[in-house]
């Protein structure tokens, strides 16, 4: 690798590399079937070093929850490690990055870095510290793109004999822009850094039928979020044991005509979390049919999405009471079962909630 640092990947032939390593050309091919295999070896070694340093920083996949820093600090540390890895061997990093791009590797390899970043984002979403407008995978991919873009610019400046500057500083500045975009404005610190990226909202709100207001008033219900102007609840399932599942329509689905953006909020004394989903008129029609079947005593899927979150209601669950099952089959691959002692008239309440959503968004919804 020393020779590649000096001559660049293209400028160092197999013969040059073998001579520099004091081995025969055939010996080189015993270890590497072709020159391009050096790129794969470098990428694998870089991945190992990255995982080792993340583990030391408490960000390893096997690290305990208590040892982990906050999600925002975790993302900062991850990008700081990436910057340091490149700055420790700047010539080699630039040479191998150039070769990595020229040989088409970004299009062929699995985006392992995006997966690592998505895991950090998912932890923040589960803690209620990162907004849920986008999936963890989308944010992870965006952060990977941010890293690669900064890395490309850093490499290009050096190739033009310009001062490349500190890669780690550029990464830190770019990340702060993203964190500010993810943050709830009220929680930004005075110095511009993000203290906590979002916060839980207390229960249910003030714009719903009287039956839902009675649910909100139950003393055991913990706060799983108040709707704000322009938002409508589609489901309010809660009991006096502190268990709750809420589905809220947030507004139009950005960039997609005829759809609505919504979120599922689960809150129990043991587990809490949020998931985003998209709604269409066809799904709301299926919702109405599911309520009819529930009233007839059938277990149903209130919302079943092949590539997204699903919600099922079992009228006689494992604890011999109604059970709401929330499945996240796309991001966290997690299933949460919430036993909820529902009032006798809860189906009537939810027909009223559905009617309010359909009436409020009738002109916007498509049949997709």
mmCIF file of C-alpha atoms in Angstrom:
data_model
loop_
_atom_site.group_PDB
_atom_site.id
_atom_site.type_symbol
_atom_site.label_atom_id
_atom_site.label_comp_id
_atom_site.label_asym_id
_atom_site.label_seq_id
_atom_site.Cartn_x
_atom_site.Cartn_y
_atom_site.Cartn_z
ATOM 1 C CA UNK A 1 0.000 0.000 0.000
ATOM 2 C CA UNK A 2 2.963 2.317 0.521
ATOM 3 C CA UNK A 3 3.732 2.254 -3.201
ATOM 4 C CA UNK A 4 0.114 3.042 -4.060
ATOM 5 C CA UNK A 5 0.256 5.993 -1.664
ATOM 6 C CA UNK A 6 3.275 7.309 -3.581
ATOM 7 C CA UNK A 7 2.297 6.539 -7.187
ATOM 8 C CA UNK A 8 -1.443 6.206 -6.975
ATOM 9 C CA UNK A 9 -3.417 3.067 -7.801
ATOM 10 C CA UNK A 10 -3.184 3.483 -11.582
ATOM 11 C CA UNK A 11 0.522 4.382 -11.458
ATOM 12 C CA UNK A 12 1.547 1.280 -9.499
ATOM 13 C CA UNK A 13 1.657 -1.840 -11.670
ATOM 14 C CA UNK A 14 1.511 -5.394 -10.330
ATOM 15 C CA UNK A 15 5.215 -5.738 -11.167
ATOM 16 C CA UNK A 16 5.988 -2.571 -9.200
ATOM 17 C CA UNK A 17 3.977 -3.766 -6.222
ATOM 18 C CA UNK A 18 5.584 -7.230 -6.248
ATOM 19 C CA UNK A 19 9.086 -5.748 -6.532
ATOM 20 C CA UNK A 20 8.384 -3.276 -3.727
ATOM 21 C CA UNK A 21 7.147 -6.149 -1.527
ATOM 22 C CA UNK A 22 10.173 -8.239 -2.548
ATOM 23 C CA UNK A 23 8.020 -11.122 -3.841
ATOM 24 C CA UNK A 24 7.621 -12.729 -7.241
ATOM 25 C CA UNK A 25 4.802 -11.619 -9.541
ATOM 26 C CA UNK A 26 3.259 -15.079 -9.208
ATOM 27 C CA UNK A 27 3.266 -14.799 -5.435
ATOM 28 C CA UNK A 28 1.189 -11.627 -5.733
ATOM 29 C CA UNK A 29 -1.443 -13.506 -7.715
ATOM 30 C CA UNK A 30 -1.469 -16.285 -5.138
ATOM 31 C CA UNK A 31 -2.918 -13.758 -2.728
ATOM 32 C CA UNK A 32 -4.838 -11.523 -5.126
ATOM 33 C CA UNK A 33 -6.423 -13.013 -8.274
ATOM 34 C CA UNK A 34 -6.196 -9.618 -9.978
ATOM 35 C CA UNK A 35 -5.064 -6.125 -9.134
ATOM 36 C CA UNK A 36 -8.619 -4.939 -8.398
ATOM 37 C CA UNK A 37 -8.685 -7.353 -5.440
ATOM 38 C CA UNK A 38 -6.414 -4.879 -3.646
ATOM 39 C CA UNK A 39 -9.359 -2.492 -3.539
ATOM 40 C CA UNK A 40 -11.581 -5.096 -1.881
ATOM 41 C CA UNK A 41 -8.850 -5.899 0.652
ATOM 42 C CA UNK A 42 -8.438 -2.213 1.461
ATOM 43 C CA UNK A 43 -12.213 -1.740 1.872
ATOM 44 C CA UNK A 44 -12.465 -4.759 4.186
ATOM 45 C CA UNK A 45 -9.537 -3.568 6.296
ATOM 46 C CA UNK A 46 -11.082 -0.108 6.513
ATOM 47 C CA UNK A 47 -14.403 -1.608 7.626
ATOM 48 C CA UNK A 48 -12.669 -3.593 10.375
ATOM 49 C CA UNK A 49 -10.853 -0.519 11.649
ATOM 50 C CA UNK A 50 -14.075 1.469 11.599
ATOM 51 C CA UNK A 51 -15.956 -1.156 13.619
ATOM 52 C CA UNK A 52 -13.104 -1.428 16.138
ATOM 53 C CA UNK A 53 -13.086 2.317 16.733
ATOM 54 C CA UNK A 54 -16.865 2.537 16.937
ATOM 55 C CA UNK A 55 -16.801 -0.211 19.564
ATOM 56 C CA UNK A 56 -14.231 1.744 21.574
ATOM 57 C CA UNK A 57 -16.514 4.781 21.371
ATOM 58 C CA UNK A 58 -19.457 2.758 22.724
ATOM 59 C CA UNK A 59 -21.150 2.600 19.310
ATOM 60 C CA UNK A 60 -20.504 -1.044 18.508
ATOM 61 C CA UNK A 61 -23.417 -3.285 17.636
ATOM 62 C CA UNK A 62 -22.768 -5.338 20.759
ATOM 63 C CA UNK A 63 -22.458 -2.376 23.090
ATOM 64 C CA UNK A 64 -24.919 -1.965 25.934
ATOM 65 C CA UNK A 65 -27.630 0.671 25.785
ATOM 66 C CA UNK A 66 -26.268 2.325 28.924
ATOM 67 C CA UNK A 67 -22.827 2.798 27.367
ATOM 68 C CA UNK A 68 -24.152 4.375 24.185
ATOM 69 C CA UNK A 69 -23.958 8.150 23.786
ATOM 70 C CA UNK A 70 -27.022 10.088 22.698
ATOM 71 C CA UNK A 71 -28.022 9.486 19.047
ATOM 72 C CA UNK A 72 -26.808 12.937 17.998
ATOM 73 C CA UNK A 73 -23.447 12.474 19.695
ATOM 74 C CA UNK A 74 -23.260 8.958 18.285
ATOM 75 C CA UNK A 75 -23.599 10.295 14.745
ATOM 76 C CA UNK A 76 -21.005 12.971 15.457
ATOM 77 C CA UNK A 77 -18.559 10.391 16.806
ATOM 78 C CA UNK A 78 -19.145 8.054 13.870
ATOM 79 C CA UNK A 79 -18.358 10.745 11.297
ATOM 80 C CA UNK A 80 -15.403 11.918 13.380
ATOM 81 C CA UNK A 81 -13.983 8.378 13.258
ATOM 82 C CA UNK A 82 -14.483 8.264 9.491
ATOM 83 C CA UNK A 83 -12.726 11.591 9.079
ATOM 84 C CA UNK A 84 -9.808 10.467 11.241
ATOM 85 C CA UNK A 85 -9.365 7.186 9.325
ATOM 86 C CA UNK A 86 -8.929 9.101 6.078
ATOM 87 C CA UNK A 87 -6.761 11.861 7.523
ATOM 88 C CA UNK A 88 -4.337 9.372 9.088
ATOM 89 C CA UNK A 89 -3.404 8.046 5.625
ATOM 90 C CA UNK A 90 -4.443 10.877 3.282
ATOM 91 C CA UNK A 91 -2.490 9.830 0.177
ATOM 92 C CA UNK A 92 -3.548 6.179 0.415
ATOM 93 C CA UNK A 93 -7.156 7.116 1.167
ATOM 94 C CA UNK A 94 -7.332 9.396 -1.874
ATOM 95 C CA UNK A 95 -5.638 6.866 -4.159
ATOM 96 C CA UNK A 96 -7.877 3.997 -3.108
ATOM 97 C CA UNK A 97 -11.017 6.128 -3.139
ATOM 98 C CA UNK A 98 -10.243 7.150 -6.715
ATOM 99 C CA UNK A 99 -9.706 3.506 -7.691
ATOM 100 C CA UNK A 100 -12.863 2.483 -5.825
ATOM 101 C CA UNK A 101 -14.919 4.930 -7.877
ATOM 102 C CA UNK A 102 -13.185 4.267 -11.222
ATOM 103 C CA UNK A 103 -13.802 0.518 -10.945
ATOM 104 C CA UNK A 104 -17.508 1.027 -10.260
ATOM 105 C CA UNK A 105 -17.435 -0.310 -6.705
ATOM 106 C CA UNK A 106 -19.967 2.213 -5.291
ATOM 107 C CA UNK A 107 -22.592 0.659 -7.589
ATOM 108 C CA UNK A 108 -21.702 -2.927 -6.704
ATOM 109 C CA UNK A 109 -20.994 -3.039 -2.986
ATOM 110 C CA UNK A 110 -23.543 -3.151 -0.189
ATOM 111 C CA UNK A 111 -23.774 0.237 1.564
ATOM 112 C CA UNK A 112 -22.503 -1.050 4.900
ATOM 113 C CA UNK A 113 -21.856 2.476 6.163
ATOM 114 C CA UNK A 114 -25.449 3.476 5.457
ATOM 115 C CA UNK A 115 -26.588 0.496 7.518
ATOM 116 C CA UNK A 116 -24.391 1.511 10.461
ATOM 117 C CA UNK A 117 -25.700 5.072 10.366
ATOM 118 C CA UNK A 118 -29.285 3.832 9.991
ATOM 119 C CA UNK A 119 -28.860 1.782 13.172
ATOM 120 C CA UNK A 120 -27.824 4.898 15.090
ATOM 121 C CA UNK A 121 -30.803 6.795 13.663
ATOM 122 C CA UNK A 122 -33.181 3.932 14.543
ATOM 123 C CA UNK A 123 -32.001 4.058 18.166
ATOM 124 C CA UNK A 124 -32.729 7.780 18.247
ATOM 125 C CA UNK A 125 -36.190 7.248 16.755
ATOM 126 C CA UNK A 126 -36.971 4.549 19.320
ATOM 127 C CA UNK A 127 -35.900 6.891 22.136
ATOM 128 C CA UNK A 128 -38.041 9.692 20.736
ATOM 129 C CA UNK A 129 -34.951 11.824 20.135
ATOM 130 C CA UNK A 130 -34.964 11.860 16.318
ATOM 131 C CA UNK A 131 -37.912 12.895 14.192
ATOM 132 C CA UNK A 132 -39.791 10.168 12.318
ATOM 133 C CA UNK A 133 -40.685 11.929 9.073
ATOM 134 C CA UNK A 134 -38.303 9.646 7.145
ATOM 135 C CA UNK A 135 -37.305 6.035 7.652
ATOM 136 C CA UNK A 136 -34.042 5.189 9.387
ATOM 137 C CA UNK A 137 -32.756 3.699 6.122
ATOM 138 C CA UNK A 138 -33.445 6.921 4.224
ATOM 139 C CA UNK A 139 -31.640 9.006 6.825
ATOM 140 C CA UNK A 140 -28.760 6.507 6.968
ATOM 141 C CA UNK A 141 -28.365 6.645 3.194
ATOM 142 C CA UNK A 142 -28.515 10.449 3.249
ATOM 143 C CA UNK A 143 -25.784 10.581 5.907
ATOM 144 C CA UNK A 144 -23.671 8.139 3.878
ATOM 145 C CA UNK A 145 -24.122 10.408 0.851
ATOM 146 C CA UNK A 146 -23.083 13.359 3.012
ATOM 147 C CA UNK A 147 -19.910 11.526 4.015
ATOM 148 C CA UNK A 148 -19.027 10.429 0.486
ATOM 149 C CA UNK A 149 -19.689 13.898 -0.915
ATOM 150 C CA UNK A 150 -17.321 15.480 1.614
ATOM 151 C CA UNK A 151 -14.754 12.749 0.909
ATOM 152 C CA UNK A 152 -14.941 13.333 -2.847
ATOM 153 C CA UNK A 153 -14.476 17.086 -2.411
ATOM 154 C CA UNK A 154 -11.550 16.540 -0.059
ATOM 155 C CA UNK A 155 -9.914 14.242 -2.617
ATOM 156 C CA UNK A 156 -10.600 16.560 -5.548
ATOM 157 C CA UNK A 157 -9.069 19.585 -3.816
ATOM 158 C CA UNK A 158 -5.865 17.641 -3.177
ATOM 159 C CA UNK A 159 -5.768 16.451 -6.801
ATOM 160 C CA UNK A 160 -5.943 20.070 -7.931
ATOM 161 C CA UNK A 161 -3.014 20.955 -5.656
ATOM 162 C CA UNK A 162 -5.358 22.959 -3.468
ATOM 163 C CA UNK A 163 -5.285 22.832 0.291
ATOM 164 C CA UNK A 164 -7.735 20.003 1.077
ATOM 165 C CA UNK A 165 -8.560 21.258 4.558
ATOM 166 C CA UNK A 166 -9.721 19.113 7.451
ATOM 167 C CA UNK A 167 -12.130 16.405 6.326
ATOM 168 C CA UNK A 168 -13.323 15.842 9.890
ATOM 169 C CA UNK A 169 -14.233 19.534 10.240
ATOM 170 C CA UNK A 170 -16.210 19.513 6.990
ATOM 171 C CA UNK A 171 -18.056 16.378 8.088
ATOM 172 C CA UNK A 172 -18.887 17.894 11.464
ATOM 173 C CA UNK A 173 -20.271 21.068 9.872
ATOM 174 C CA UNK A 174 -22.352 19.131 7.337
ATOM 175 C CA UNK A 175 -23.768 16.867 10.039
ATOM 176 C CA UNK A 176 -24.887 19.833 12.135
ATOM 177 C CA UNK A 177 -26.952 21.023 9.156
ATOM 178 C CA UNK A 178 -28.685 17.657 9.037
ATOM 179 C CA UNK A 179 -29.250 17.548 12.778
ATOM 180 C CA UNK A 180 -30.821 20.977 12.737
ATOM 181 C CA UNK A 181 -33.152 19.752 10.025
ATOM 182 C CA UNK A 182 -34.155 16.758 12.146
ATOM 183 C CA UNK A 183 -34.543 18.749 15.351
ATOM 184 C CA UNK A 184 -37.711 20.028 16.908
ATOM 185 C CA UNK A 185 -36.982 23.803 17.001
ATOM 186 C CA UNK A 186 -37.877 24.289 20.664
ATOM 187 C CA UNK A 187 -35.115 21.903 21.708
ATOM 188 C CA UNK A 188 -32.187 23.608 20.002
ATOM 189 C CA UNK A 189 -29.572 24.824 22.454
ATOM 190 C CA UNK A 190 -28.619 28.473 22.510
ATOM 191 C CA UNK A 191 -25.200 27.791 20.997
ATOM 192 C CA UNK A 192 -26.787 26.202 17.932
ATOM 193 C CA UNK A 193 -26.047 22.598 18.884
ATOM 194 C CA UNK A 194 -28.863 20.067 19.155
ATOM 195 C CA UNK A 195 -29.587 19.082 22.761
ATOM 196 C CA UNK A 196 -32.425 16.625 22.179
ATOM 197 C CA UNK A 197 -33.689 16.053 18.663
ATOM 198 C CA UNK A 198 -37.353 15.710 19.463
ATOM 199 C CA UNK A 199 -39.665 15.221 22.383
ATOM 200 C CA UNK A 200 -42.710 13.141 23.257
ATOM 201 C CA UNK A 201 -46.029 14.951 23.158
ATOM 202 C CA UNK A 202 -48.643 14.374 25.900
ATOM 203 C CA UNK A 203 -51.892 12.511 25.183
ATOM 204 C CA UNK A 204 -54.417 12.794 22.570
ATOM 205 C CA UNK A 205 -55.540 16.366 21.946
ATOM 206 C CA UNK A 206 -58.617 18.452 22.060
ATOM 207 C CA UNK A 207 -60.294 17.904 18.698
ATOM 208 C CA UNK A 208 -62.132 14.575 18.793
ATOM 209 C CA UNK A 209 -65.441 12.946 19.755
ATOM 210 C CA UNK A 210 -66.470 12.800 23.390
ATOM 211 C CA UNK A 211 -65.689 9.090 23.554
ATOM 212 C CA UNK A 212 -62.033 9.769 22.734
ATOM 213 C CA UNK A 213 -61.971 12.582 25.278
ATOM 214 C CA UNK A 214 -63.028 10.049 27.898
ATOM 215 C CA UNK A 215 -60.077 7.885 26.860
ATOM 216 C CA UNK A 216 -57.733 10.863 27.233
ATOM 217 C CA UNK A 217 -59.100 11.591 30.697
ATOM 218 C CA UNK A 218 -58.339 8.158 32.149
ATOM 219 C CA UNK A 219 -55.846 8.658 34.993
ATOM 220 C CA UNK A 220 -53.524 5.816 34.046
ATOM 221 C CA UNK A 221 -52.864 6.942 30.492
ATOM 222 C CA UNK A 222 -49.346 8.242 29.959
ATOM 223 C CA UNK A 223 -48.743 10.915 27.368
ATOM 224 C CA UNK A 224 -48.402 9.486 23.885
ATOM 225 C CA UNK A 225 -48.820 12.736 22.046
ATOM 226 C CA UNK A 226 -51.140 15.654 21.412
ATOM 227 C CA UNK A 227 -52.143 16.427 17.860
ATOM 228 C CA UNK A 228 -51.561 19.910 16.537
ATOM 229 C CA UNK A 229 -53.514 22.030 14.091
ATOM 230 C CA UNK A 230 -54.235 20.213 10.821
ATOM 231 C CA UNK A 231 -53.737 16.734 12.323
ATOM 232 C CA UNK A 232 -56.483 14.168 12.924
ATOM 233 C CA UNK A 233 -56.402 10.976 14.948
ATOM 234 C CA UNK A 234 -57.435 7.819 13.128
ATOM 235 C CA UNK A 235 -57.056 5.469 16.095
ATOM 236 C CA UNK A 236 -57.010 6.052 19.853
ATOM 237 C CA UNK A 237 -56.561 2.762 21.708
ATOM 238 C CA UNK A 238 -55.726 3.123 25.379
ATOM 239 C CA UNK A 239 -56.617 1.894 28.856
ATOM 240 C CA UNK A 240 -56.114 2.882 32.483
ATOM 241 C CA UNK A 241 -53.035 0.629 32.807
ATOM 242 C CA UNK A 242 -50.926 3.116 30.850
ATOM 243 C CA UNK A 243 -50.997 1.189 27.541
ATOM 244 C CA UNK A 244 -51.737 3.117 24.399
ATOM 245 C CA UNK A 245 -51.551 2.947 20.600
ATOM 246 C CA UNK A 246 -52.419 5.967 18.509
ATOM 247 C CA UNK A 247 -52.476 6.524 14.748
ATOM 248 C CA UNK A 248 -52.510 10.162 13.641
ATOM 249 C CA UNK A 249 -52.840 11.672 10.185
ATOM 250 C CA UNK A 250 -50.199 14.394 10.025
ATOM 251 C CA UNK A 251 -50.997 15.980 6.666
ATOM 252 C CA UNK A 252 -50.373 15.569 2.926
ATOM 253 C CA UNK A 253 -47.675 13.116 1.853
ATOM 254 C CA UNK A 254 -44.875 15.332 0.537
ATOM 255 C CA UNK A 255 -44.035 14.799 -3.112
ATOM 256 C CA UNK A 256 -46.851 12.272 -3.717
ATOM 257 C CA UNK A 257 -50.275 13.429 -4.873
ATOM 258 C CA UNK A 258 -53.306 11.947 -3.177
ATOM 259 C CA UNK A 259 -51.563 10.430 -0.161
ATOM 260 C CA UNK A 260 -51.465 11.271 3.522
ATOM 261 C CA UNK A 261 -48.544 11.100 5.933
ATOM 262 C CA UNK A 262 -49.321 9.453 9.266
ATOM 263 C CA UNK A 263 -47.580 8.028 12.315
ATOM 264 C CA UNK A 264 -48.165 5.166 14.719
ATOM 265 C CA UNK A 265 -47.264 5.907 18.336
ATOM 266 C CA UNK A 266 -46.945 3.086 20.871
ATOM 267 C CA UNK A 267 -46.583 3.934 24.541
ATOM 268 C CA UNK A 268 -46.607 1.486 27.460
ATOM 269 C CA UNK A 269 -44.883 1.465 30.849
ATOM 270 C CA UNK A 270 -42.290 -0.851 29.262
ATOM 271 C CA UNK A 271 -41.839 0.162 25.617
ATOM 272 C CA UNK A 272 -42.457 3.239 23.488
ATOM 273 C CA UNK A 273 -41.815 4.122 19.860
ATOM 274 C CA UNK A 274 -43.026 5.751 16.668
ATOM 275 C CA UNK A 275 -43.397 4.617 13.064
ATOM 276 C CA UNK A 276 -44.283 6.612 9.976
ATOM 277 C CA UNK A 277 -46.634 5.357 7.281
ATOM 278 C CA UNK A 278 -48.517 6.501 4.193
ATOM 279 C CA UNK A 279 -52.296 6.364 3.804
ATOM 280 C CA UNK A 280 -54.509 6.331 0.708
ATOM 281 C CA UNK A 281 -58.250 6.258 0.257
ATOM 282 C CA UNK A 282 -58.148 2.505 -0.433
ATOM 283 C CA UNK A 283 -56.460 1.879 2.926
ATOM 284 C CA UNK A 284 -59.020 3.986 4.721
ATOM 285 C CA UNK A 285 -61.800 2.032 2.987
ATOM 286 C CA UNK A 286 -60.200 -1.190 4.213
ATOM 287 C CA UNK A 287 -60.089 0.396 7.672
ATOM 288 C CA UNK A 288 -63.872 0.856 7.608
ATOM 289 C CA UNK A 289 -64.360 -2.773 6.567
ATOM 290 C CA UNK A 290 -62.051 -3.911 9.387
ATOM 291 C CA UNK A 291 -64.151 -2.024 11.947
ATOM 292 C CA UNK A 292 -67.265 -3.837 10.703
ATOM 293 C CA UNK A 293 -65.539 -7.182 11.133
ATOM 294 C CA UNK A 294 -64.284 -6.247 14.602
ATOM 295 C CA UNK A 295 -67.816 -5.362 15.634
ATOM 296 C CA UNK A 296 -68.840 -8.840 14.436
ATOM 297 C CA UNK A 297 -66.233 -10.364 16.756
ATOM 298 C CA UNK A 298 -63.462 -11.164 14.249
ATOM 299 C CA UNK A 299 -59.728 -10.611 14.675
ATOM 300 C CA UNK A 300 -58.542 -8.340 11.871
ATOM 301 C CA UNK A 301 -55.669 -6.409 10.388
ATOM 302 C CA UNK A 302 -56.595 -2.761 10.830
ATOM 303 C CA UNK A 303 -53.639 -1.888 8.615
ATOM 304 C CA UNK A 304 -51.558 -4.422 6.715
ATOM 305 C CA UNK A 305 -48.712 -3.085 4.559
ATOM 306 C CA UNK A 306 -46.245 -5.437 2.846
ATOM 307 C CA UNK A 307 -43.376 -2.915 2.949
ATOM 308 C CA UNK A 308 -44.227 -0.899 5.997
ATOM 309 C CA UNK A 309 -45.807 -0.972 9.450
ATOM 310 C CA UNK A 310 -48.924 -3.066 10.088
ATOM 311 C CA UNK A 311 -51.498 -2.983 12.899
ATOM 312 C CA UNK A 312 -53.573 -5.987 13.970
ATOM 313 C CA UNK A 313 -56.269 -6.276 16.624
ATOM 314 C CA UNK A 314 -56.875 -9.592 18.402
ATOM 315 C CA UNK A 315 -60.063 -9.413 20.426
ATOM 316 C CA UNK A 316 -58.938 -12.277 22.664
ATOM 317 C CA UNK A 317 -55.174 -11.957 23.016
ATOM 318 C CA UNK A 318 -52.649 -13.951 24.975
ATOM 319 C CA UNK A 319 -53.734 -12.256 28.231
ATOM 320 C CA UNK A 320 -57.425 -12.946 27.559
ATOM 321 C CA UNK A 321 -58.126 -9.342 26.670
ATOM 322 C CA UNK A 322 -57.946 -7.358 23.419
ATOM 323 C CA UNK A 323 -54.415 -7.058 22.061
ATOM 324 C CA UNK A 324 -53.044 -4.546 19.556
ATOM 325 C CA UNK A 325 -50.100 -5.880 17.560
ATOM 326 C CA UNK A 326 -47.822 -3.409 15.771
ATOM 327 C CA UNK A 327 -45.321 -4.880 13.316
ATOM 328 C CA UNK A 328 -42.443 -2.987 11.734
ATOM 329 C CA UNK A 329 -41.435 -5.360 8.950
ATOM 330 C CA UNK A 330 -39.203 -2.916 7.071
ATOM 331 C CA UNK A 331 -36.910 -0.983 9.431
ATOM 332 C CA UNK A 332 -36.461 -2.522 12.883
ATOM 333 C CA UNK A 333 -38.066 -5.915 12.095
ATOM 334 C CA UNK A 334 -39.775 -5.647 15.493
ATOM 335 C CA UNK A 335 -43.221 -6.719 16.682
ATOM 336 C CA UNK A 336 -44.865 -5.116 19.738
ATOM 337 C CA UNK A 337 -47.927 -6.624 21.414
ATOM 338 C CA UNK A 338 -49.928 -4.237 23.575
ATOM 339 C CA UNK A 339 -52.796 -5.619 25.709
ATOM 340 C CA UNK A 340 -55.490 -2.948 25.964
ATOM 341 C CA UNK A 341 -58.760 -3.190 27.894
ATOM 342 C CA UNK A 342 -60.942 -1.420 25.347
ATOM 343 C CA UNK A 343 -64.297 0.187 26.266
ATOM 344 C CA UNK A 344 -67.463 -1.402 24.895
ATOM 345 C CA UNK A 345 -68.149 1.434 22.451
ATOM 346 C CA UNK A 346 -64.639 1.771 21.017
ATOM 347 C CA UNK A 347 -65.713 0.693 17.497
ATOM 348 C CA UNK A 348 -68.301 3.485 17.418
ATOM 349 C CA UNK A 349 -65.610 5.921 18.492
ATOM 350 C CA UNK A 350 -63.308 4.795 15.706
ATOM 351 C CA UNK A 351 -66.000 5.048 13.062
ATOM 352 C CA UNK A 352 -66.379 8.690 14.113
ATOM 353 C CA UNK A 353 -62.616 9.231 13.920
ATOM 354 C CA UNK A 354 -62.463 7.649 10.450
ATOM 355 C CA UNK A 355 -65.379 9.769 9.262
ATOM 356 C CA UNK A 356 -63.583 12.907 10.471
ATOM 357 C CA UNK A 357 -60.420 11.967 8.545
ATOM 358 C CA UNK A 358 -62.350 11.170 5.350
ATOM 359 C CA UNK A 359 -64.338 14.386 5.631
ATOM 360 C CA UNK A 360 -61.302 16.514 6.374
ATOM 361 C CA UNK A 361 -59.143 15.099 3.560
ATOM 362 C CA UNK A 362 -61.770 14.046 1.013
ATOM 363 C CA UNK A 363 -60.591 16.466 -1.670
ATOM 364 C CA UNK A 364 -56.988 15.376 -1.319
ATOM 365 C CA UNK A 365 -57.180 11.582 -1.198
ATOM 366 C CA UNK A 366 -56.675 9.373 -4.257
ATOM 367 C CA UNK A 367 -57.798 5.787 -4.697
ATOM 368 C CA UNK A 368 -54.245 4.351 -4.912
#
